[in-house]
mmCIF file of C-alpha atoms in Angstrom:
data_model
loop_
_atom_site.group_PDB
_atom_site.id
_atom_site.type_symbol
_atom_site.label_atom_id
_atom_site.label_comp_id
_atom_site.label_asym_id
_atom_site.label_seq_id
_atom_site.Cartn_x
_atom_site.Cartn_y
_atom_site.Cartn_z
ATOM 1 C CA MET A 1 -35.226 -85.438 22.844
ATOM 2 C CA LYS A 2 -35.723 -84.804 19.185
ATOM 3 C CA SER A 3 -37.355 -81.437 20.107
ATOM 4 C CA SER A 4 -34.544 -80.388 22.369
ATOM 5 C CA SER A 5 -31.849 -81.348 19.679
ATOM 6 C CA ARG A 6 -33.700 -79.202 17.185
ATOM 7 C CA ARG A 7 -33.937 -76.247 19.586
ATOM 8 C CA SER A 8 -30.148 -76.344 20.315
ATOM 9 C CA GLY A 9 -29.314 -76.590 16.479
ATOM 10 C CA ARG A 10 -31.400 -73.588 15.889
ATOM 11 C CA LEU A 11 -29.822 -71.686 18.629
ATOM 12 C CA ILE A 12 -26.404 -72.453 17.149
ATOM 13 C CA ALA A 13 -27.539 -71.440 13.968
ATOM 14 C CA ASP A 14 -29.020 -68.154 15.217
ATOM 15 C CA ASP A 15 -25.716 -67.502 17.030
ATOM 16 C CA ARG A 16 -23.610 -67.993 13.850
ATOM 17 C CA ARG A 17 -25.791 -65.703 11.936
ATOM 18 C CA ALA A 18 -25.492 -62.907 14.528
ATOM 19 C CA ALA A 19 -21.659 -62.623 14.220
ATOM 20 C CA TYR A 20 -19.536 -60.611 11.714
ATOM 21 C CA THR A 21 -17.819 -62.161 9.074
ATOM 22 C CA MET A 22 -14.193 -61.335 8.150
ATOM 23 C CA LEU A 23 -15.271 -59.519 5.075
ATOM 24 C CA GLU A 24 -17.570 -57.328 7.040
ATOM 25 C CA LEU A 25 -14.800 -56.509 9.537
ATOM 26 C CA MET A 26 -12.338 -55.517 6.784
ATOM 27 C CA ILE A 27 -15.037 -53.220 5.204
ATOM 28 C CA ALA A 28 -15.770 -51.730 8.508
ATOM 29 C CA VAL A 29 -12.080 -51.100 9.233
ATOM 30 C CA GLY A 30 -11.402 -49.823 5.710
ATOM 31 C CA LEU A 31 -14.412 -47.284 5.955
ATOM 32 C CA THR A 32 -13.206 -46.177 9.332
ATOM 33 C CA SER A 33 -9.517 -45.547 7.984
ATOM 34 C CA LEU A 34 -10.956 -43.618 5.162
ATOM 35 C CA LEU A 35 -12.914 -41.360 7.570
ATOM 36 C CA MET A 36 -10.031 -40.766 9.708
ATOM 37 C CA ILE A 37 -7.715 -39.922 6.712
ATOM 38 C CA ALA A 38 -10.392 -37.390 5.433
ATOM 39 C CA LEU A 39 -10.879 -35.895 8.769
ATOM 40 C CA PHE A 40 -6.986 -35.543 9.381
ATOM 41 C CA ALA A 41 -6.753 -34.098 5.695
ATOM 42 C CA ALA A 42 -9.471 -31.572 6.470
ATOM 43 C CA LEU A 43 -7.887 -30.520 9.714
ATOM 44 C CA GLN A 44 -4.381 -30.072 8.181
ATOM 45 C CA GLN A 45 -5.719 -28.032 5.277
ATOM 46 C CA TYR A 46 -7.485 -25.781 7.921
ATOM 47 C CA PHE A 47 -4.373 -25.322 9.847
ATOM 48 C CA SER A 48 -2.328 -24.607 6.893
ATOM 49 C CA LEU A 49 -4.723 -22.046 5.627
ATOM 50 C CA GLN A 50 -4.899 -20.492 9.213
ATOM 51 C CA LEU A 51 -1.075 -20.415 9.141
ATOM 52 C CA ASP A 52 -0.812 -18.910 5.750
ATOM 53 C CA SER A 53 -3.546 -16.267 6.667
ATOM 54 C CA ASN A 54 -1.529 -15.211 9.869
ATOM 55 C CA GLU A 55 1.632 -15.139 7.853
ATOM 56 C CA GLU A 56 0.015 -12.701 5.246
ATOM 57 C CA ILE A 57 -1.343 -10.454 8.056
ATOM 58 C CA THR A 58 2.198 -10.380 9.772
ATOM 59 C CA ARG A 59 3.797 -9.560 6.366
ATOM 60 C CA GLN A 60 1.077 -6.858 5.765
ATOM 61 C CA GLN A 61 1.606 -5.407 9.334
ATOM 62 C CA ILE A 62 5.540 -5.284 8.913
ATOM 63 C CA ALA A 63 5.154 -3.703 5.451
ATOM 64 C CA ARG A 64 2.894 -1.111 6.552
ATOM 65 C CA SER A 65 5.189 -0.300 9.506
ATOM 66 C CA LEU A 66 8.269 0.130 7.399
ATOM 67 C CA LEU A 67 6.507 2.047 4.632
ATOM 68 C CA ARG A 68 4.964 4.445 7.172
ATOM 69 C CA GLN A 69 8.373 5.114 8.845
ATOM 70 C CA MET A 70 9.985 5.432 5.421
ATOM 71 C CA THR A 71 7.329 7.977 4.287
ATOM 72 C CA ARG A 72 7.780 10.030 7.506
ATOM 73 C CA ASP A 73 11.516 10.267 6.975
ATOM 74 C CA ILE A 74 11.327 11.004 3.092
ATOM 75 C CA GLN A 75 8.871 13.851 3.730
ATOM 76 C CA SER A 76 11.120 15.303 6.433
ATOM 77 C CA VAL A 77 13.874 15.975 3.855
ATOM 78 C CA VAL A 78 15.190 19.554 3.686
ATOM 79 C CA PHE A 79 16.509 20.907 0.586
ATOM 80 C CA VAL A 80 17.886 24.252 -0.508
ATOM 81 C CA LYS A 81 17.753 24.998 -4.095
ATOM 82 C CA LYS A 82 20.602 26.837 -5.606
ATOM 83 C CA LEU A 83 20.089 30.180 -7.325
ATOM 84 C CA ALA A 84 20.828 30.684 -11.104
ATOM 85 C CA ASN A 85 22.513 33.693 -12.403
ATOM 86 C CA ASP A 86 21.903 34.136 -16.303
ATOM 87 C CA GLU A 87 24.736 35.502 -18.005
ATOM 88 C CA THR A 88 24.972 37.129 -21.680
ATOM 89 C CA SER A 89 26.670 34.150 -23.030
ATOM 90 C CA GLY A 90 23.563 32.251 -22.346
ATOM 91 C CA THR A 91 25.116 29.715 -19.680
ATOM 92 C CA SER A 92 23.965 29.798 -16.180
ATOM 93 C CA THR A 93 25.659 28.586 -13.042
ATOM 94 C CA SER A 94 23.570 27.426 -9.994
ATOM 95 C CA VAL A 95 24.806 28.590 -6.477
ATOM 96 C CA SER A 96 23.429 28.075 -3.096
ATOM 97 C CA GLU A 97 21.257 30.741 -1.473
ATOM 98 C CA GLY A 98 23.795 31.210 1.341
ATOM 99 C CA SER A 99 26.599 31.722 -1.154
ATOM 100 C CA SER A 100 24.710 34.344 -3.316
ATOM 101 C CA SER A 101 23.803 36.447 -0.282
ATOM 102 C CA ALA A 102 27.563 36.290 1.077
ATOM 103 C CA SER A 103 29.031 37.156 -2.442
ATOM 104 C CA SER A 104 26.742 40.165 -2.692
ATOM 105 C CA SER A 105 27.893 41.400 0.626
ATOM 106 C CA ASP A 106 31.634 40.856 -0.024
ATOM 107 C CA GLY A 107 31.377 42.372 -3.468
ATOM 108 C CA SER A 108 32.339 39.240 -5.570
ATOM 109 C CA SER A 109 29.928 37.762 -7.893
ATOM 110 C CA GLY A 110 30.752 35.278 -10.619
ATOM 111 C CA SER A 111 30.081 37.625 -13.592
ATOM 112 C CA SER A 112 32.277 35.814 -16.056
ATOM 113 C CA GLY A 113 30.495 34.200 -19.094
ATOM 114 C CA SER A 114 31.235 30.624 -18.198
ATOM 115 C CA SER A 115 32.026 30.052 -14.518
ATOM 116 C CA SER A 116 33.236 26.693 -13.059
ATOM 117 C CA SER A 117 32.881 25.138 -9.743
ATOM 118 C CA ASP A 118 33.835 22.038 -7.767
ATOM 119 C CA SER A 119 31.151 19.586 -8.515
ATOM 120 C CA SER A 120 32.779 16.676 -6.522
ATOM 121 C CA SER A 121 31.994 18.182 -3.188
ATOM 122 C CA GLY A 122 28.354 18.138 -3.854
ATOM 123 C CA GLY A 123 27.093 21.342 -2.057
ATOM 124 C CA SER A 124 28.448 20.573 1.322
ATOM 125 C CA SER A 125 28.495 24.262 2.562
ATOM 126 C CA SER A 126 25.997 26.905 2.395
ATOM 127 C CA GLY A 127 27.037 30.430 2.998
ATOM 128 C CA SER A 128 30.460 30.384 1.639
ATOM 129 C CA GLY A 129 31.888 33.718 0.656
ATOM 130 C CA THR A 130 32.139 33.709 -3.049
ATOM 131 C CA THR A 131 29.825 32.284 -5.621
ATOM 132 C CA GLY A 132 31.181 29.172 -7.425
ATOM 133 C CA GLY A 133 33.050 27.979 -4.230
ATOM 134 C CA THR A 134 32.415 24.687 -2.582
ATOM 135 C CA GLY A 135 29.169 23.003 -3.465
ATOM 136 C CA SER A 136 27.844 21.383 -6.604
ATOM 137 C CA SER A 137 27.019 23.657 -9.532
ATOM 138 C CA SER A 138 24.976 22.383 -12.364
ATOM 139 C CA THR A 139 25.500 24.381 -15.569
ATOM 140 C CA SER A 140 22.848 24.497 -18.254
ATOM 141 C CA THR A 141 21.949 26.696 -21.272
ATOM 142 C CA GLY A 142 19.134 29.129 -20.557
ATOM 143 C CA SER A 143 17.927 27.447 -17.520
ATOM 144 C CA ALA A 144 19.270 26.447 -14.096
ATOM 145 C CA SER A 145 18.326 22.702 -14.513
ATOM 146 C CA SER A 146 17.116 20.577 -17.340
ATOM 147 C CA SER A 147 13.907 18.553 -17.088
ATOM 148 C CA SER A 148 15.547 15.468 -18.225
ATOM 149 C CA GLY A 149 18.458 15.948 -15.798
ATOM 150 C CA SER A 150 21.975 14.470 -15.741
ATOM 151 C CA LEU A 151 24.163 13.143 -13.031
ATOM 152 C CA ASP A 152 27.823 14.374 -13.317
ATOM 153 C CA GLY A 153 27.396 14.647 -17.109
ATOM 154 C CA ASN A 154 25.793 11.255 -17.397
ATOM 155 C CA SER A 155 22.186 10.328 -17.891
ATOM 156 C CA TYR A 156 20.193 9.112 -14.981
ATOM 157 C CA GLY A 157 20.928 5.805 -13.653
ATOM 158 C CA GLN A 158 24.422 5.570 -15.361
ATOM 159 C CA SER A 159 26.373 7.632 -12.683
ATOM 160 C CA SER A 160 27.725 5.731 -9.799
ATOM 161 C CA ILE A 161 26.698 7.451 -6.530
ATOM 162 C CA ASP A 162 28.573 6.284 -3.283
ATOM 163 C CA PRO A 163 26.332 7.295 -0.331
ATOM 164 C CA GLU A 164 29.184 6.825 2.169
ATOM 165 C CA THR A 165 31.172 9.556 0.391
ATOM 166 C CA VAL A 166 28.484 12.168 -0.156
ATOM 167 C CA MET A 167 27.716 11.864 3.687
ATOM 168 C CA THR A 168 30.897 13.862 4.283
ATOM 169 C CA THR A 169 29.916 16.648 1.852
ATOM 170 C CA TYR A 170 26.325 17.123 1.685
ATOM 171 C CA THR A 171 24.007 18.851 4.287
ATOM 172 C CA ASN A 172 20.595 18.812 2.582
ATOM 173 C CA GLY A 173 18.526 16.871 -0.114
ATOM 174 C CA LEU A 174 18.752 13.313 -0.884
ATOM 175 C CA VAL A 175 21.093 10.728 -2.472
ATOM 176 C CA GLY A 176 19.783 7.420 -3.664
ATOM 177 C CA THR A 177 20.204 4.513 -5.943
ATOM 178 C CA ALA A 178 18.141 1.690 -6.704
ATOM 179 C CA THR A 179 18.920 -0.100 -3.416
ATOM 180 C CA ASP A 180 20.162 2.687 -1.158
ATOM 181 C CA LEU A 181 18.655 5.723 0.067
ATOM 182 C CA GLN A 182 20.324 8.517 2.062
ATOM 183 C CA LEU A 183 18.162 11.513 3.433
ATOM 184 C CA PHE A 184 19.306 14.781 5.123
ATOM 185 C CA VAL A 185 16.288 15.725 7.412
ATOM 186 C CA SER A 186 15.794 18.248 10.074
ATOM 187 C CA ARG A 187 14.185 16.796 13.319
ATOM 188 C CA PRO A 188 14.514 18.459 16.534
ATOM 189 C CA GLU A 189 15.828 16.360 19.412
ATOM 190 C CA LYS A 190 12.906 15.390 21.768
ATOM 191 C CA SER A 191 14.284 16.838 25.024
ATOM 192 C CA LEU A 192 16.036 19.497 23.035
ATOM 193 C CA ALA A 193 19.324 18.544 24.703
ATOM 194 C CA TYR A 194 22.045 19.660 22.203
ATOM 195 C CA VAL A 195 25.943 19.467 22.720
ATOM 196 C CA ALA A 196 28.555 21.327 21.176
ATOM 197 C CA SER A 197 30.332 19.631 18.284
ATOM 198 C CA GLN A 198 33.553 19.402 20.250
ATOM 199 C CA ASP A 199 31.732 17.687 23.042
ATOM 200 C CA LEU A 200 30.027 15.028 20.922
ATOM 201 C CA THR A 201 31.030 11.617 22.283
ATOM 202 C CA SER A 202 28.552 9.252 20.891
ATOM 203 C CA THR A 203 25.952 8.875 17.942
ATOM 204 C CA SER A 204 22.951 9.099 20.313
ATOM 205 C CA GLN A 205 23.915 12.846 21.136
ATOM 206 C CA ARG A 206 22.826 15.623 18.833
ATOM 207 C CA THR A 207 24.573 18.922 17.954
ATOM 208 C CA SER A 208 21.784 20.266 15.801
ATOM 209 C CA ASP A 209 18.335 19.524 14.179
ATOM 210 C CA LEU A 210 20.081 18.067 11.084
ATOM 211 C CA MET A 211 20.307 14.292 10.887
ATOM 212 C CA ILE A 212 21.437 11.784 8.333
ATOM 213 C CA ILE A 213 19.001 8.732 7.653
ATOM 214 C CA ARG A 214 20.039 5.901 5.471
ATOM 215 C CA TYR A 215 18.138 2.870 4.289
ATOM 216 C CA LEU A 216 19.941 -0.029 2.822
ATOM 217 C CA MET A 217 19.904 -3.749 2.679
ATOM 218 C CA ALA A 218 22.099 -5.796 5.023
ATOM 219 C CA GLN A 219 23.985 -8.185 2.948
ATOM 220 C CA SER A 220 26.523 -10.648 4.160
ATOM 221 C CA GLY A 221 29.399 -11.603 2.054
ATOM 222 C CA GLY A 222 29.939 -8.014 0.559
ATOM 223 C CA GLY A 223 31.636 -5.022 1.699
ATOM 224 C CA GLY A 224 30.895 -1.648 3.395
ATOM 225 C CA LEU A 225 28.382 -0.882 5.964
ATOM 226 C CA ALA A 226 25.754 -3.314 4.525
ATOM 227 C CA SER A 227 28.229 -6.107 5.055
ATOM 228 C CA ALA A 228 29.152 -4.982 8.596
ATOM 229 C CA ILE A 229 25.671 -4.924 9.893
ATOM 230 C CA ALA A 230 24.839 -8.296 8.387
ATOM 231 C CA ASP A 231 28.029 -9.693 10.114
ATOM 232 C CA LYS A 232 26.885 -8.247 13.347
ATOM 233 C CA GLU A 233 23.446 -9.691 13.136
ATOM 234 C CA SER A 234 24.059 -13.126 11.284
ATOM 235 C CA ILE A 235 25.419 -16.342 12.880
ATOM 236 C CA GLY A 236 25.974 -18.319 9.953
ATOM 237 C CA THR A 237 28.131 -18.261 6.891
ATOM 238 C CA LYS A 238 25.543 -17.807 4.251
ATOM 239 C CA SER A 239 25.933 -15.061 1.756
ATOM 240 C CA GLY A 240 22.912 -12.885 0.767
ATOM 241 C CA PRO A 241 20.365 -10.447 2.131
ATOM 242 C CA VAL A 242 19.882 -10.527 5.899
ATOM 243 C CA GLY A 243 17.269 -7.738 6.200
ATOM 244 C CA ILE A 244 16.600 -3.926 5.741
ATOM 245 C CA ALA A 245 18.819 -1.732 7.908
ATOM 246 C CA LYS A 246 18.463 1.770 8.954
ATOM 247 C CA LEU A 247 21.340 4.238 9.704
ATOM 248 C CA GLU A 248 20.218 7.305 11.806
ATOM 249 C CA GLY A 249 22.154 9.896 13.736
ATOM 250 C CA ASP A 250 23.492 13.319 14.037
ATOM 251 C CA LEU A 251 24.756 14.985 10.707
ATOM 252 C CA TYR A 252 28.035 16.339 12.218
ATOM 253 C CA GLY A 253 28.769 13.133 14.172
ATOM 254 C CA LEU A 254 28.026 10.538 11.363
ATOM 255 C CA SER A 255 29.888 12.734 8.693
ATOM 256 C CA THR A 256 32.938 12.922 10.962
ATOM 257 C CA ALA A 257 32.872 9.172 11.572
ATOM 258 C CA VAL A 258 32.719 8.575 7.800
ATOM 259 C CA GLU A 259 35.517 11.114 7.051
ATOM 260 C CA THR A 260 37.743 9.601 9.668
ATOM 261 C CA SER A 261 36.937 5.935 8.477
ATOM 262 C CA GLU A 262 35.537 5.161 11.975
ATOM 263 C CA GLU A 263 33.276 2.084 11.585
ATOM 264 C CA SER A 264 32.065 1.652 15.226
ATOM 265 C CA PRO A 265 30.015 4.875 15.462
ATOM 266 C CA GLN A 266 28.263 3.931 12.147
ATOM 267 C CA LEU A 267 27.407 0.405 13.400
ATOM 268 C CA ALA A 268 26.289 1.933 16.637
ATOM 269 C CA ALA A 269 23.868 4.283 14.931
ATOM 270 C CA SER A 270 22.650 1.424 12.608
ATOM 271 C CA LYS A 271 20.042 -1.150 13.353
ATOM 272 C CA LEU A 272 18.276 -4.017 11.601
ATOM 273 C CA LEU A 273 14.605 -3.094 11.117
ATOM 274 C CA ALA A 274 13.138 -6.266 9.794
ATOM 275 C CA LYS A 275 14.876 -9.543 8.824
ATOM 276 C CA GLU A 276 11.704 -10.496 6.867
ATOM 277 C CA VAL A 277 12.631 -8.085 4.117
ATOM 278 C CA SER A 278 14.553 -9.839 1.384
ATOM 279 C CA GLY A 279 14.410 -7.149 -1.305
ATOM 280 C CA LEU A 280 14.437 -3.285 -1.398
ATOM 281 C CA GLN A 281 14.265 -1.217 -4.461
ATOM 282 C CA PHE A 282 13.840 2.587 -4.995
ATOM 283 C CA ARG A 283 12.824 4.608 -8.035
ATOM 284 C CA TYR A 284 12.659 8.347 -8.376
ATOM 285 C CA TYR A 285 10.101 10.157 -10.539
ATOM 286 C CA ASP A 286 11.270 13.410 -12.266
ATOM 287 C CA GLY A 287 7.949 14.390 -13.817
ATOM 288 C CA LEU A 288 8.287 12.395 -16.875
ATOM 289 C CA SER A 289 9.544 9.145 -16.098
ATOM 290 C CA TRP A 290 11.055 6.853 -13.306
ATOM 291 C CA GLN A 291 14.729 7.003 -12.764
ATOM 292 C CA GLU A 292 17.139 4.413 -10.950
ATOM 293 C CA SER A 293 19.151 6.912 -9.036
ATOM 294 C CA TRP A 294 19.104 10.610 -7.865
ATOM 295 C CA ASP A 295 21.325 13.300 -6.660
ATOM 296 C CA SER A 296 19.348 16.316 -5.623
ATOM 297 C CA ASN A 297 22.442 18.581 -5.094
ATOM 298 C CA ALA A 298 24.001 17.603 -8.525
ATOM 299 C CA LEU A 299 20.574 17.973 -10.217
ATOM 300 C CA ASN A 300 19.580 21.082 -8.132
ATOM 301 C CA GLU A 301 16.095 19.651 -7.732
ATOM 302 C CA MET A 302 14.223 16.946 -5.853
ATOM 303 C CA PRO A 303 12.293 14.218 -7.321
ATOM 304 C CA LYS A 304 8.649 14.575 -7.516
ATOM 305 C CA ALA A 305 8.058 11.312 -5.946
ATOM 306 C CA ILE A 306 9.853 8.129 -4.669
ATOM 307 C CA GLU A 307 8.689 4.534 -5.215
ATOM 308 C CA ILE A 308 9.540 2.129 -2.552
ATOM 309 C CA THR A 309 9.220 -1.664 -3.231
ATOM 310 C CA LEU A 310 9.653 -4.148 -0.454
ATOM 311 C CA THR A 311 9.895 -7.883 -0.793
ATOM 312 C CA LEU A 312 8.937 -9.790 2.207
ATOM 313 C CA ARG A 313 9.531 -13.659 3.001
ATOM 314 C CA ASN A 314 8.164 -15.596 5.847
ATOM 315 C CA GLN A 315 9.659 -15.772 9.207
ATOM 316 C CA GLU A 316 11.115 -19.268 8.798
ATOM 317 C CA ASP A 317 12.946 -18.239 5.788
ATOM 318 C CA ALA A 318 14.147 -15.126 7.579
ATOM 319 C CA GLY A 319 15.497 -17.208 10.390
ATOM 320 C CA GLU A 320 17.274 -19.417 8.061
ATOM 321 C CA ALA A 321 19.116 -16.388 6.527
ATOM 322 C CA PHE A 322 21.026 -16.299 9.916
ATOM 323 C CA SER A 323 22.000 -19.944 9.800
ATOM 324 C CA ASP A 324 23.236 -22.597 7.487
ATOM 325 C CA ASN A 325 20.039 -24.630 7.510
ATOM 326 C CA VAL A 326 17.986 -25.516 4.402
ATOM 327 C CA ALA A 327 14.947 -23.326 3.788
ATOM 328 C CA ASP A 328 11.620 -25.063 3.703
ATOM 329 C CA PRO A 329 10.421 -25.381 0.088
ATOM 330 C CA TYR A 330 6.797 -25.548 0.936
ATOM 331 C CA ALA A 331 6.878 -22.130 2.680
ATOM 332 C CA LEU A 332 4.642 -19.358 1.503
ATOM 333 C CA PRO A 333 6.224 -17.554 -1.396
ATOM 334 C CA GLU A 334 7.659 -14.030 -1.206
ATOM 335 C CA THR A 335 5.289 -11.044 -1.432
ATOM 336 C CA THR A 336 5.784 -7.588 -2.924
ATOM 337 C CA HIS A 337 4.699 -4.466 -1.272
ATOM 338 C CA ARG A 338 4.743 -1.101 -3.237
ATOM 339 C CA MET A 339 4.227 2.585 -2.236
ATOM 340 C CA VAL A 340 4.709 5.889 -3.968
ATOM 341 C CA VAL A 341 5.608 8.669 -1.642
ATOM 342 C CA PRO A 342 5.233 12.259 -2.856
ATOM 343 C CA ILE A 343 7.990 14.877 -1.955
ATOM 344 C CA PRO A 344 6.515 18.074 -0.397
ATOM 345 C CA VAL A 345 9.508 20.207 -1.049
ATOM 346 C CA ALA A 346 9.731 19.273 -4.844
ATOM 347 C CA GLU A 347 8.730 21.836 -7.278
ATOM 348 C CA PRO A 348 5.792 21.110 -9.674
ATOM 349 C CA PHE A 349 6.737 19.773 -13.036
ATOM 350 C CA VAL A 350 6.275 22.277 -15.816
ATOM 351 C CA THR A 351 6.514 20.995 -19.389
ATOM 352 C CA GLU A 352 8.167 22.980 -22.147
ATOM 353 C CA SER A 353 4.932 23.524 -24.008
ATOM 354 C CA ALA A 354 3.490 25.150 -20.842
ATOM 355 C CA LEU A 355 6.376 27.707 -20.849
#
């Protein structure tokens, strides 16, 4: 009896020693929780880095596509440099090539010591009958154009250029500000299906190879074409940049629409390229320094190069630009993409020392 009671007591004691205590259970649960938290944090960081990497790749693709398209359009610009007739008084007046040939055939050549011309029309017609007619004429002393240049008598960047106004008068070159660039390019229609100007019914039709291409930021809460494009694309009431927009169409059709103040043809020829773009900036190189604006007809020369700077945001922030929702404060910050585009038709810069 005593031996059996001793055996049962030992078995009970052995069973008690084999069980887990409350402290051991708490330690095990705590270690398991720490392991799960560490695993969750590692997975979250991995997915966050993966999403950021995909976002950066997407931005790079968008930026490269936009810059490639803008480079092609900029390098397709046509420009007719005006001729310079030096007079005995030392002043020279620039005239277009078409005007000079027509004036020699008609027998009229502006031979006065100081000839004036209408600079407001900006060189809209090439081939006028007399020199000093329509078209912008830049007057300088001893040279056709100054290396430092001026816009309507003001220094670079101080002249207000209205791209919508010059659209009705210019036929070649480019006009640009810090946030707006308008190009006059020559690009044949793919099927070569042209119509007469009087038969033009839509912006998709072409009357010639000449086209107007304009890049600008669509911004809601403003005015003009930029605001109209933003109002057409956005669904909220926020004010600010909506994305980069492009206006492209026939020179005659768009200039006529602007001249008659018709907004629907301009909107039909406009499209929003990328809502991810939150900032657009242009600068123009004259051979010495970068300028904030350029008018090739007023300056009688093209810039040597154009610097394009794009600021891109993520797709979530771009989507919020169309609504009234609050943007994610933890989203990937904006990135800047820059490219310098050389101008093939620009003349090489010659310093005064070289002369």
